[in-house]
Short mmCIF file of N, CA and C in Angstrom, two decimals:
data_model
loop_
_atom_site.label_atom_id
_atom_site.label_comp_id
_atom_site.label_asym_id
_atom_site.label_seq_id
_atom_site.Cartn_x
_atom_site.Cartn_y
_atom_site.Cartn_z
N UNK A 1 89.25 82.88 59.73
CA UNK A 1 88.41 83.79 60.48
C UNK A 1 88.73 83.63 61.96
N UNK A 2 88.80 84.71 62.32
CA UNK A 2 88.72 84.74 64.25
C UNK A 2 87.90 85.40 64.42
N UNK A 3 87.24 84.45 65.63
CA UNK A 3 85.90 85.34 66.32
C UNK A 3 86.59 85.28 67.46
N UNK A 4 86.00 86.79 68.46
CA UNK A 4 86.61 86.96 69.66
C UNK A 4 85.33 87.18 70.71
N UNK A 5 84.59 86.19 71.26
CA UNK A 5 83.34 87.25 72.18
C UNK A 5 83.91 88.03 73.17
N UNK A 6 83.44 88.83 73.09
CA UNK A 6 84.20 89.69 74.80
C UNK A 6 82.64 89.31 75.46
N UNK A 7 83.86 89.53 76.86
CA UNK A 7 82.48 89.79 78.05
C UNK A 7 82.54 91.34 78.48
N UNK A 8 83.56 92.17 77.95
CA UNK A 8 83.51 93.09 78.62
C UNK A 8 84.60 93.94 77.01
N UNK A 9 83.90 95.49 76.91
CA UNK A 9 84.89 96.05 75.58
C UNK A 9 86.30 95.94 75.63
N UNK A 10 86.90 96.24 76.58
CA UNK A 10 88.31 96.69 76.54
C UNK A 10 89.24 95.38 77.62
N UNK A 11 89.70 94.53 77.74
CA UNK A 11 90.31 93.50 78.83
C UNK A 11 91.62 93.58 78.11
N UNK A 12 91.97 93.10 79.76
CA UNK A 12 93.77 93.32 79.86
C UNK A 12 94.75 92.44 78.63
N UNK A 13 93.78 91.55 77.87
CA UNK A 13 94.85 90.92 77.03
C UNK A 13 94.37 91.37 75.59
N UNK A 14 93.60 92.39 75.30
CA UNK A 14 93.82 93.07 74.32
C UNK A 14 94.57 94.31 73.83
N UNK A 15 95.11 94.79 74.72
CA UNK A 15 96.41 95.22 74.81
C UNK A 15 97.14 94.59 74.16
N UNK A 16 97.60 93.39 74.43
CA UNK A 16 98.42 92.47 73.25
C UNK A 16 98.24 92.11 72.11
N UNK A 17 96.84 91.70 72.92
CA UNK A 17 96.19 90.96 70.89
C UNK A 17 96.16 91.88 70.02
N UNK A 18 96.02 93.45 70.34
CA UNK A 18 95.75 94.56 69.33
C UNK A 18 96.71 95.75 68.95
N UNK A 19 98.56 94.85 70.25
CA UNK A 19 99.50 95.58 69.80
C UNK A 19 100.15 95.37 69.18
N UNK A 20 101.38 95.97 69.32
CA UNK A 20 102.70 95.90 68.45
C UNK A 20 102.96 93.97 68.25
N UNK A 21 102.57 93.22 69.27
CA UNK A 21 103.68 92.05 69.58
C UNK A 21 102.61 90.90 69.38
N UNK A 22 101.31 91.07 69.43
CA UNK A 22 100.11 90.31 68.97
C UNK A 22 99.99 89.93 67.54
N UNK A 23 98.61 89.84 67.31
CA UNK A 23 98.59 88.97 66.36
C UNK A 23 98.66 89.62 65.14
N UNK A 24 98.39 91.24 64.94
CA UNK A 24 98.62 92.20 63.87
C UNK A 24 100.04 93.08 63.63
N UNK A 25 101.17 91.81 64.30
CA UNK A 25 102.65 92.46 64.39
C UNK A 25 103.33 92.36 63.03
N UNK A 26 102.36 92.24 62.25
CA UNK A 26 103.75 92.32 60.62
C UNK A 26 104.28 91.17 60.39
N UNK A 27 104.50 90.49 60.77
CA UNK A 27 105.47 89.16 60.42
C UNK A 27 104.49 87.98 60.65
N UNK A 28 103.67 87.50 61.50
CA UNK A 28 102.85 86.20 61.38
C UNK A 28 101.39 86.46 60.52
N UNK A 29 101.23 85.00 60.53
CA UNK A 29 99.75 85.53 59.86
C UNK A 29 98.89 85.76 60.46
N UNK A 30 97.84 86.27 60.41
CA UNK A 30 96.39 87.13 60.64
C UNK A 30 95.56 87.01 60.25
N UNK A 31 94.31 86.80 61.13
CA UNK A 31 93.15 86.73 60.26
C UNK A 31 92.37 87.50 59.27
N UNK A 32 91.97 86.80 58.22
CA UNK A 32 91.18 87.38 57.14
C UNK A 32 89.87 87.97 57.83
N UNK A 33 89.36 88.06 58.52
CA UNK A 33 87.81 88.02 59.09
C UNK A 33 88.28 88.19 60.70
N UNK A 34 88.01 89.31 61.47
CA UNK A 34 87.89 89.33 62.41
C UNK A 34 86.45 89.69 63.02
N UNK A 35 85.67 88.92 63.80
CA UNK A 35 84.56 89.06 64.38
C UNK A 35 84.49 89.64 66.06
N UNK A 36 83.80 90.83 66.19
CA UNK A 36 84.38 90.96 67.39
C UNK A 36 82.40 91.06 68.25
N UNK A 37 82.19 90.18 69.41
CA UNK A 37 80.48 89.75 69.61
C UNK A 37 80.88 90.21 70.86
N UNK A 38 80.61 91.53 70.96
CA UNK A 38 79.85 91.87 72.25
C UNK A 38 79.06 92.81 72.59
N UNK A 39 78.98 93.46 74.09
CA UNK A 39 77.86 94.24 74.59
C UNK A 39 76.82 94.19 75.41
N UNK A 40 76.46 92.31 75.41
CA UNK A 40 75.45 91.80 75.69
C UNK A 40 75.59 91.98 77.61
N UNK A 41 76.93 91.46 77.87
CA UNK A 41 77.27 91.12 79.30
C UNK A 41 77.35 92.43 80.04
N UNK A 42 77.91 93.44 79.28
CA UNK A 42 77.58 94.71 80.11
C UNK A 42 76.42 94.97 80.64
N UNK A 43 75.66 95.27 80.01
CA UNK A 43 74.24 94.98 80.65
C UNK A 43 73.77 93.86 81.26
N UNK A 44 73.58 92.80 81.18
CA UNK A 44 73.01 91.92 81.86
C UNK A 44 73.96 91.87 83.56
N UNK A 45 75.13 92.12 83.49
CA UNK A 45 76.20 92.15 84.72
C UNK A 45 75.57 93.68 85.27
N UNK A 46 75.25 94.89 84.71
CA UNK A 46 75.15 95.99 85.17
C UNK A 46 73.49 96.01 85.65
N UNK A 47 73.02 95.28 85.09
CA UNK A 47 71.20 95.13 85.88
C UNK A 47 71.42 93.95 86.81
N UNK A 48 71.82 93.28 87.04
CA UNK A 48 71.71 92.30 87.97
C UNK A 48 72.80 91.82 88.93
N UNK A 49 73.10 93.55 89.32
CA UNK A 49 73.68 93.71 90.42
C UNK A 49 73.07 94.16 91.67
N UNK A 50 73.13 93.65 92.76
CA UNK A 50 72.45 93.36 93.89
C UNK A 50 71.89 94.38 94.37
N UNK A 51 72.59 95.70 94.36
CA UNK A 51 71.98 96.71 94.94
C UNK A 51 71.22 97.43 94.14
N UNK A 52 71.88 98.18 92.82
CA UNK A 52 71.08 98.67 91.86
C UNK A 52 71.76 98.53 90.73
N UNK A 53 71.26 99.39 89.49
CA UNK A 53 71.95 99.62 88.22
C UNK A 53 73.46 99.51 88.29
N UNK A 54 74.28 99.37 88.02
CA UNK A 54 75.71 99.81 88.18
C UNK A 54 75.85 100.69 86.60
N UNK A 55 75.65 101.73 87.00
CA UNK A 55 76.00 102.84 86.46
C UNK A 55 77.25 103.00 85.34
N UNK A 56 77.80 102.96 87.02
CA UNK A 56 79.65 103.07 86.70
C UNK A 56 80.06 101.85 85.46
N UNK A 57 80.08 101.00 85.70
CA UNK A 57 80.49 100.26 84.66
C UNK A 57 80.11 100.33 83.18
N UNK A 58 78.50 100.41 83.46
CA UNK A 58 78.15 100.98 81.72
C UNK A 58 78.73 102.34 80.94
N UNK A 59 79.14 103.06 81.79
CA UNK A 59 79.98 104.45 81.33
C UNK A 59 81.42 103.71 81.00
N UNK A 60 82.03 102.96 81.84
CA UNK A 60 83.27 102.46 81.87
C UNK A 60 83.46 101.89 80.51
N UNK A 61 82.17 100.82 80.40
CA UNK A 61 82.70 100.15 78.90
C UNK A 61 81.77 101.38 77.23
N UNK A 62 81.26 101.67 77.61
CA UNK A 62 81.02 103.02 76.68
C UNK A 62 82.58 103.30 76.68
N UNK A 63 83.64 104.13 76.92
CA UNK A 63 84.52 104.74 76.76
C UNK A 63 85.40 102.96 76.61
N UNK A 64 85.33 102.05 76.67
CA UNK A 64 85.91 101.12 76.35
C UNK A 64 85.87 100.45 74.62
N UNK A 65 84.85 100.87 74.55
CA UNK A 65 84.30 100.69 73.10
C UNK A 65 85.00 101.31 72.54
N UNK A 66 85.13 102.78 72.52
CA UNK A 66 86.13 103.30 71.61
C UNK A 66 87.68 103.67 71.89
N UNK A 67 88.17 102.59 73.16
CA UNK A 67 89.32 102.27 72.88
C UNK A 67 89.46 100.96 72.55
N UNK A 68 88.49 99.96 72.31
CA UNK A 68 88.88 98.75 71.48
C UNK A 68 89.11 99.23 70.23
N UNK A 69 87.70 99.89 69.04
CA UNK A 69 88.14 100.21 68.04
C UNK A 69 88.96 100.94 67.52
N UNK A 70 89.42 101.74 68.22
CA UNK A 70 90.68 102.47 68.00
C UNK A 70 92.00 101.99 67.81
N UNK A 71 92.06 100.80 69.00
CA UNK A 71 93.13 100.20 68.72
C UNK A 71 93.52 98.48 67.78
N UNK A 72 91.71 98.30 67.52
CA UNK A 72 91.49 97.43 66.26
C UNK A 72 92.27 98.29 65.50
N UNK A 73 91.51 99.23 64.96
CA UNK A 73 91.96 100.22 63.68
C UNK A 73 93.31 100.00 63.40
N UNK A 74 94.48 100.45 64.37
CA UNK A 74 95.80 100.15 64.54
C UNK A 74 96.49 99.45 64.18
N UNK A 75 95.97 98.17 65.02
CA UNK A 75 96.00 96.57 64.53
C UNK A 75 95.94 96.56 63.06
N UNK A 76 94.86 96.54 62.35
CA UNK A 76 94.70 96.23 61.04
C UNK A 76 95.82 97.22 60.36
N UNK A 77 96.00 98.78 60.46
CA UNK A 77 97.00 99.70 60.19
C UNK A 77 98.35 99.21 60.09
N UNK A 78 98.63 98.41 60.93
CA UNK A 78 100.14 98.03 60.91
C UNK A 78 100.21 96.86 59.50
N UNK A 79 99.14 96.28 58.88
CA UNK A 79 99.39 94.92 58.17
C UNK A 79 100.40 95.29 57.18
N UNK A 80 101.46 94.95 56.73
CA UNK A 80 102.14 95.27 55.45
C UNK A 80 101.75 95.17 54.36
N UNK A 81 102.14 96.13 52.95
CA UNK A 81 101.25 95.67 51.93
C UNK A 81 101.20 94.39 51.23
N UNK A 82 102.05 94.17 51.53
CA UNK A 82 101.82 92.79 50.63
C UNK A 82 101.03 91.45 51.67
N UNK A 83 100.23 91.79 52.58
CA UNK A 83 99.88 90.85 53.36
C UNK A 83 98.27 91.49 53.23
N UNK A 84 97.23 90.61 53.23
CA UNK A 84 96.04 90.49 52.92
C UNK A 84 95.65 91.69 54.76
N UNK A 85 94.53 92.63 54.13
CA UNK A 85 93.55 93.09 55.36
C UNK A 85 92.94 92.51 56.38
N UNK A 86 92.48 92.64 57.29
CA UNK A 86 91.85 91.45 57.89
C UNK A 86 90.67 92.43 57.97
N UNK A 87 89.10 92.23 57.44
CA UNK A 87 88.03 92.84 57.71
C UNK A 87 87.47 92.65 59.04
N UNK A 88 86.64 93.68 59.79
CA UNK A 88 86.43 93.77 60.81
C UNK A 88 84.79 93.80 60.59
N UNK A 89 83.77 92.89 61.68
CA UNK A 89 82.77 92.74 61.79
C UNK A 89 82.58 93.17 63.11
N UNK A 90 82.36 94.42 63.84
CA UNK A 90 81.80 94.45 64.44
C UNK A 90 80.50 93.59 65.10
N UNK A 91 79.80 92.13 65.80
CA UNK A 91 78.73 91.88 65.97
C UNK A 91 78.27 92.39 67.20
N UNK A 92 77.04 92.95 66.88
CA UNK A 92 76.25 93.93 68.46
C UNK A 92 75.41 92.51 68.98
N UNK A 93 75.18 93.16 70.34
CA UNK A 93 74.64 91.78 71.18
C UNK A 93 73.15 91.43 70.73
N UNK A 94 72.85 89.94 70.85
CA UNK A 94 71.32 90.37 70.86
C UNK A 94 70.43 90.51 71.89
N UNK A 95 69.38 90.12 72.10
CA UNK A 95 68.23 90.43 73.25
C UNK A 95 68.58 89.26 74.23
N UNK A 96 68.63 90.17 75.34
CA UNK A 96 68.94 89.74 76.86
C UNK A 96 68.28 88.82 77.25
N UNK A 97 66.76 88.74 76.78
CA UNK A 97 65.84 87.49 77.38
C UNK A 97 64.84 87.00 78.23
N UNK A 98 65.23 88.40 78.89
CA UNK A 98 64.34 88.35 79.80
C UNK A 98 63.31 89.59 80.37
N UNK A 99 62.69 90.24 78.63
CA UNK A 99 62.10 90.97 78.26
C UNK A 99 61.76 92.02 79.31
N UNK A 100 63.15 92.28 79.85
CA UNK A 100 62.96 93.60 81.06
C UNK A 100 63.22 95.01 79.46
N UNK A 101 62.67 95.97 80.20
CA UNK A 101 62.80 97.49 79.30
C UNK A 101 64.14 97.95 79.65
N UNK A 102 64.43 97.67 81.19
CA UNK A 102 65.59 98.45 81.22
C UNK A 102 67.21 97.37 80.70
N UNK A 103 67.07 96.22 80.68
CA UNK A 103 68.23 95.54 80.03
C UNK A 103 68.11 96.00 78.52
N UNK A 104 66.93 95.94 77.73
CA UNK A 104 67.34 96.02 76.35
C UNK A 104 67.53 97.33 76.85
N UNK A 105 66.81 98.47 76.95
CA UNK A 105 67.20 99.77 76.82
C UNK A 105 69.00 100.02 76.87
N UNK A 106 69.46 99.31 77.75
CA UNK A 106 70.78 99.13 78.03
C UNK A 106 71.29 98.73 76.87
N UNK A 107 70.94 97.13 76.50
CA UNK A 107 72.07 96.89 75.40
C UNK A 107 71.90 97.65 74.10
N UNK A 108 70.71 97.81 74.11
CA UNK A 108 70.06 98.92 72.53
C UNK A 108 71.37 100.07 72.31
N UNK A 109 71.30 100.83 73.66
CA UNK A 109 72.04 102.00 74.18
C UNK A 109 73.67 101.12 73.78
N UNK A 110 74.01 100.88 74.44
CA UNK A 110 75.78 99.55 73.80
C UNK A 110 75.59 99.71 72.66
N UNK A 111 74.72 98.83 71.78
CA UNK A 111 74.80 98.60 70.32
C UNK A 111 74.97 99.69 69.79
N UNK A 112 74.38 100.52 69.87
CA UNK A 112 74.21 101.73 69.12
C UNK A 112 76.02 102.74 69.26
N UNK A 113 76.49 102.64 70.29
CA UNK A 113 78.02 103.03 71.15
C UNK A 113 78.88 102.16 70.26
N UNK A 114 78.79 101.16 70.13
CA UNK A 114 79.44 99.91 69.58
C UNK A 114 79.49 100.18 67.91
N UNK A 115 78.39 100.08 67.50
CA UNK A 115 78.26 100.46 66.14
C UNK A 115 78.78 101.72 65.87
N UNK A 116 78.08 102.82 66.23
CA UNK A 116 79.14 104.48 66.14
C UNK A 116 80.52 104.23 65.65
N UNK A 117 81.67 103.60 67.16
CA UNK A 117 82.41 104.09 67.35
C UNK A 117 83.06 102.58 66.07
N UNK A 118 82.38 101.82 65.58
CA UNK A 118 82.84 100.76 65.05
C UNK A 118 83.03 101.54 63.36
N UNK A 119 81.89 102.19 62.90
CA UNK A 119 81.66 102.85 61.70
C UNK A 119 82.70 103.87 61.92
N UNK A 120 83.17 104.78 62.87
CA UNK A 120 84.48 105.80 62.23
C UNK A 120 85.54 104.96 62.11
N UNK A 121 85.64 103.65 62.45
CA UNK A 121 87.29 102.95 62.13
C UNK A 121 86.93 102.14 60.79
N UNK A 122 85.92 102.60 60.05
CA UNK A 122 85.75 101.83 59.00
C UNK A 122 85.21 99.96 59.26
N UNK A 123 84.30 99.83 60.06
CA UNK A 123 84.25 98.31 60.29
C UNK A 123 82.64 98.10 59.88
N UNK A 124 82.72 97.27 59.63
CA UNK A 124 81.29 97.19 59.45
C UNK A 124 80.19 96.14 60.45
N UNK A 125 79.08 96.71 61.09
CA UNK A 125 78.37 96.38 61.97
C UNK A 125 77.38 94.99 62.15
N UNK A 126 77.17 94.52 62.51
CA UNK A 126 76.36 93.26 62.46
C UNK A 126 75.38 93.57 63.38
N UNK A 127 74.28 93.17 62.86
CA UNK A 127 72.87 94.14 63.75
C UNK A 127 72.29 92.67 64.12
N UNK A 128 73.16 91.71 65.43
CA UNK A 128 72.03 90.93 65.47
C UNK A 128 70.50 91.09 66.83
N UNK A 129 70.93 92.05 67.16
CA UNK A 129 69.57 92.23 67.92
C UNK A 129 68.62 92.44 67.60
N UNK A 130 68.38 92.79 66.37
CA UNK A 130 67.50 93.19 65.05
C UNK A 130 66.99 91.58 64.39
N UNK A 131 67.98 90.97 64.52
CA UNK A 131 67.30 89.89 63.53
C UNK A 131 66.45 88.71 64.81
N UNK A 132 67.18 88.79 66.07
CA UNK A 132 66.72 88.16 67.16
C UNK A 132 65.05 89.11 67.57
N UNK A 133 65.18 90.37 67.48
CA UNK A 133 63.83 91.42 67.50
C UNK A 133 62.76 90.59 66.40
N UNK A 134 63.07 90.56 65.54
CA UNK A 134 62.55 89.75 64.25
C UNK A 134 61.76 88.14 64.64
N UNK A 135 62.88 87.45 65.26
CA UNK A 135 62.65 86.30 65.53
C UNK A 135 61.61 86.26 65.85
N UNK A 136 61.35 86.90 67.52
CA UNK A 136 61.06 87.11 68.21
C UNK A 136 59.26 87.86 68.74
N UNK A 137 59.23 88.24 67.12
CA UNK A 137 58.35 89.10 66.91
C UNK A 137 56.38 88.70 68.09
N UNK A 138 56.78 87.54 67.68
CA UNK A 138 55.38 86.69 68.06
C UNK A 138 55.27 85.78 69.45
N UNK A 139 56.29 86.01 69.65
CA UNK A 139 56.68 85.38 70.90
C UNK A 139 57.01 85.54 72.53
N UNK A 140 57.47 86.88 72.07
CA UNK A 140 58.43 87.88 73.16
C UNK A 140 57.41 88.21 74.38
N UNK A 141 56.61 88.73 74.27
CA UNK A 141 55.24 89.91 74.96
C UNK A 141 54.06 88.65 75.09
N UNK A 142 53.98 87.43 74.78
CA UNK A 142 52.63 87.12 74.34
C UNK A 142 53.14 85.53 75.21
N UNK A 143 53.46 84.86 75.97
CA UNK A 143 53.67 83.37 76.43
C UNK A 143 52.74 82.58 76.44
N UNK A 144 51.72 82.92 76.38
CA UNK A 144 50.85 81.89 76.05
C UNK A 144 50.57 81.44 74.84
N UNK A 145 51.49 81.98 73.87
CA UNK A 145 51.46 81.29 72.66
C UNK A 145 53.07 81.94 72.32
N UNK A 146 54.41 81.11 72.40
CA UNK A 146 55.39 81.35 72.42
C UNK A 146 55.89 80.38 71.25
N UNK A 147 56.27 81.06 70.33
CA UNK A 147 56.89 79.84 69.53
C UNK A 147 58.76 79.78 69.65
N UNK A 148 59.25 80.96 70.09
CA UNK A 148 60.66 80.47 70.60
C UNK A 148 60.77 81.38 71.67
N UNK A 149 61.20 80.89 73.11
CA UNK A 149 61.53 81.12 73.81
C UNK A 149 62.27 82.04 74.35
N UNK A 150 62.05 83.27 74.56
CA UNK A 150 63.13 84.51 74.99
C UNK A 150 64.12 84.36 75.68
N UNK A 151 65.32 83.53 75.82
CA UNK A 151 66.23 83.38 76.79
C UNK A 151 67.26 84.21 75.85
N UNK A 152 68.18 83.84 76.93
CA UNK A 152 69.46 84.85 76.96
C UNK A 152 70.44 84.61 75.49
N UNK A 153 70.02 83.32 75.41
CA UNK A 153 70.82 82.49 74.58
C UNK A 153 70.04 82.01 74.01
N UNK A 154 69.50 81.92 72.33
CA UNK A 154 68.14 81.82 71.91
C UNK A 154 68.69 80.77 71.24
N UNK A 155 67.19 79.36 71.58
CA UNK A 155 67.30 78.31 70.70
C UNK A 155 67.20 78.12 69.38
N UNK A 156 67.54 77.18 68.76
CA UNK A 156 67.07 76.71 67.54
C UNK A 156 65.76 77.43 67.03
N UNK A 157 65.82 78.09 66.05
CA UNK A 157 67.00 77.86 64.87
C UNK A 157 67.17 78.95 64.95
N UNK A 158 67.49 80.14 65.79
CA UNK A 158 67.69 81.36 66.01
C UNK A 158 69.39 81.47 65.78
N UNK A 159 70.01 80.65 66.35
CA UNK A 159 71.86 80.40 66.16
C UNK A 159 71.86 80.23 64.33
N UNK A 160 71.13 79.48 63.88
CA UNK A 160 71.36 78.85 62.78
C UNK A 160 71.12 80.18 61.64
N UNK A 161 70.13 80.95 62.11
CA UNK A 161 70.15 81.91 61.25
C UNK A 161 70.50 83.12 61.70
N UNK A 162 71.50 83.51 62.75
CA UNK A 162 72.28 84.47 63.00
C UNK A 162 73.18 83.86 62.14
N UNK A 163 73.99 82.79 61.95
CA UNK A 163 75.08 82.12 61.79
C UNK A 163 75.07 82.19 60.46
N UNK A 164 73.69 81.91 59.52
CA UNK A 164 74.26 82.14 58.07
C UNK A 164 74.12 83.70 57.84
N UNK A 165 73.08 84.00 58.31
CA UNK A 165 73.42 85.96 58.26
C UNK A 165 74.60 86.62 58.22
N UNK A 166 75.35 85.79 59.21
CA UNK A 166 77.14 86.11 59.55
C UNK A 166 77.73 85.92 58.21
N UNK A 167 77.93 84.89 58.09
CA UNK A 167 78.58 84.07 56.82
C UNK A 167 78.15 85.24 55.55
N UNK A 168 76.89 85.47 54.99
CA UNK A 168 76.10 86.30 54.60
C UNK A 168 77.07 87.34 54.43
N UNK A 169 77.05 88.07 55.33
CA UNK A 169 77.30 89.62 55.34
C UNK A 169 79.43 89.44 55.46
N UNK A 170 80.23 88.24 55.58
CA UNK A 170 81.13 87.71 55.19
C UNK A 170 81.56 87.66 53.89
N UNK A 171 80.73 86.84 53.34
CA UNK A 171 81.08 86.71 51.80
C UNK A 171 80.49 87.69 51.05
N UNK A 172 79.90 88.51 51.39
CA UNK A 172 79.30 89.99 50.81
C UNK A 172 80.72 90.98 50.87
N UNK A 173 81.72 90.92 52.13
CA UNK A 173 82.31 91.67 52.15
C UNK A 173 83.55 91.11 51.10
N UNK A 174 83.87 89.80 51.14
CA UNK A 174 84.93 89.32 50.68
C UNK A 174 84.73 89.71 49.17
N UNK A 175 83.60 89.54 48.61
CA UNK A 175 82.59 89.86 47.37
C UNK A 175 82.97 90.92 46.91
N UNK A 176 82.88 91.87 47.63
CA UNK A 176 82.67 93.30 47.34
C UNK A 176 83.85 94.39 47.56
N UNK A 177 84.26 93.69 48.97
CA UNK A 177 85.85 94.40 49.09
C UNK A 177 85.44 96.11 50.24
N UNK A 178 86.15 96.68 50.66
CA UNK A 178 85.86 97.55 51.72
C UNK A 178 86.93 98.78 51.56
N UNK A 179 86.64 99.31 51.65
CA UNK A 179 87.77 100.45 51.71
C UNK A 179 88.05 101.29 52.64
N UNK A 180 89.17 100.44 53.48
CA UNK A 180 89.30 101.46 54.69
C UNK A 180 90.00 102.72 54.68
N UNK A 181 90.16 103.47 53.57
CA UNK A 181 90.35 104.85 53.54
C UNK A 181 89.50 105.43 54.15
N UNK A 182 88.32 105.32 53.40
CA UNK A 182 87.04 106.20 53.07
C UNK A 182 86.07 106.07 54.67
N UNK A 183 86.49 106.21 55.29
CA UNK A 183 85.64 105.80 57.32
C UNK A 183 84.67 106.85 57.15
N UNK A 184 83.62 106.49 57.83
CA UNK A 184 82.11 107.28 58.19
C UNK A 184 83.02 108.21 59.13
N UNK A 185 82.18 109.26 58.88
CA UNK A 185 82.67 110.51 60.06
C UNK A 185 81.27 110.37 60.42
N UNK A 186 80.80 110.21 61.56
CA UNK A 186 79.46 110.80 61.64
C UNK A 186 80.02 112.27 62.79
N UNK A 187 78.45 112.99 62.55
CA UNK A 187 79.00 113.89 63.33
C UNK A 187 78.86 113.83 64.74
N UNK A 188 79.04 114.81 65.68
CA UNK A 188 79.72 115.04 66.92
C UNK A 188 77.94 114.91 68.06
N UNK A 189 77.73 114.26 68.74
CA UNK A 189 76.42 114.40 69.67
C UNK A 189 76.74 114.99 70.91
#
């Protein structure tokens, strides 16, 4: 398995990792399981910039999103047949932490960009802002009775059960098998 976090959708050395001469070039091996965890930093970098929102950048990595998966897609496209797929896990970010409306609104807005453009290349999505929402349920809005802590980076045992969720929805796929013919079209917004 390779996990890759980005801090940002699209960076200058995925160009390589996702071309011709990287790690999906036909001749070396490749991972079975590619995990790709981001979204989170766009937003948190685009709200807590000094002057205001930065706009620009959240449009920037929106249209970055669907040139990562595009050129995932590729990547995996080139594998030869006789060499194993490597499945693609999209993971969306989870909750920022610091229960502002306009950061989640932001990463909600990513996830949702992320997932889209992840489902027409055939990948399948990992919803952990949903299970951190979950966590979170009793805790988030209410501090005077907090049983886990809203940070950016959520403690124990919040890792522990993103982490078998992962694994989870892993051996579900290995289980079950995927068929990247058959890609979601969704339609056009």
């Amino acid at each position: 398995m390779h996990a890759n976090r980005k801090h940002f959708p699209w960076e200058d050395y995925d160009e390589w990792l996702f071309g011709e001469t990287g790690l999906w070039n036909g001749e070396t091996r490749h991972p079975d399981v590619l995990v790709l965890h981001l979204g989170l930093h766009t937003c948190v970098h685009a709200w807590h910039s000094p002057q205001m929102q930065n706009n620009t950048m959240i449009e920037q990595h929106k249209k970055g999103l669907k040139i990562l998966m595009e050129n995932v897609r590729k990547a995996i496209d080139r594998t030869p047949s006789h060499m194993p797929r490597t499945k693609v896990i999209i993971q969306l970010a989870g909750r920022a932490g610091s229960s502002d409306p306009n950061i989640d609104h932001c990463s909600r807005t990513m996830n949702r960009v992320a997932a889209y453009e992840g489902h027409r290349q055939g990948f399948a999505a990992f919803e952990r802002e949903e299970i951190e929402r979950r966590l979170l349920y009793k805790s988030e809005y209410y501090r005077d009775v907090s049983f886990i802590k809203p940070l950016l980076h959520l403690e124990s045992p919040a890792a522990n059960i993103i982490g078998t969720s992962l694994v989870a929805l892993i051996a579900c796929l290995q289980r079950n098998g995927t068929d990247y013919n058959l890609r979601y079209r969704p339609a056009d917004v």
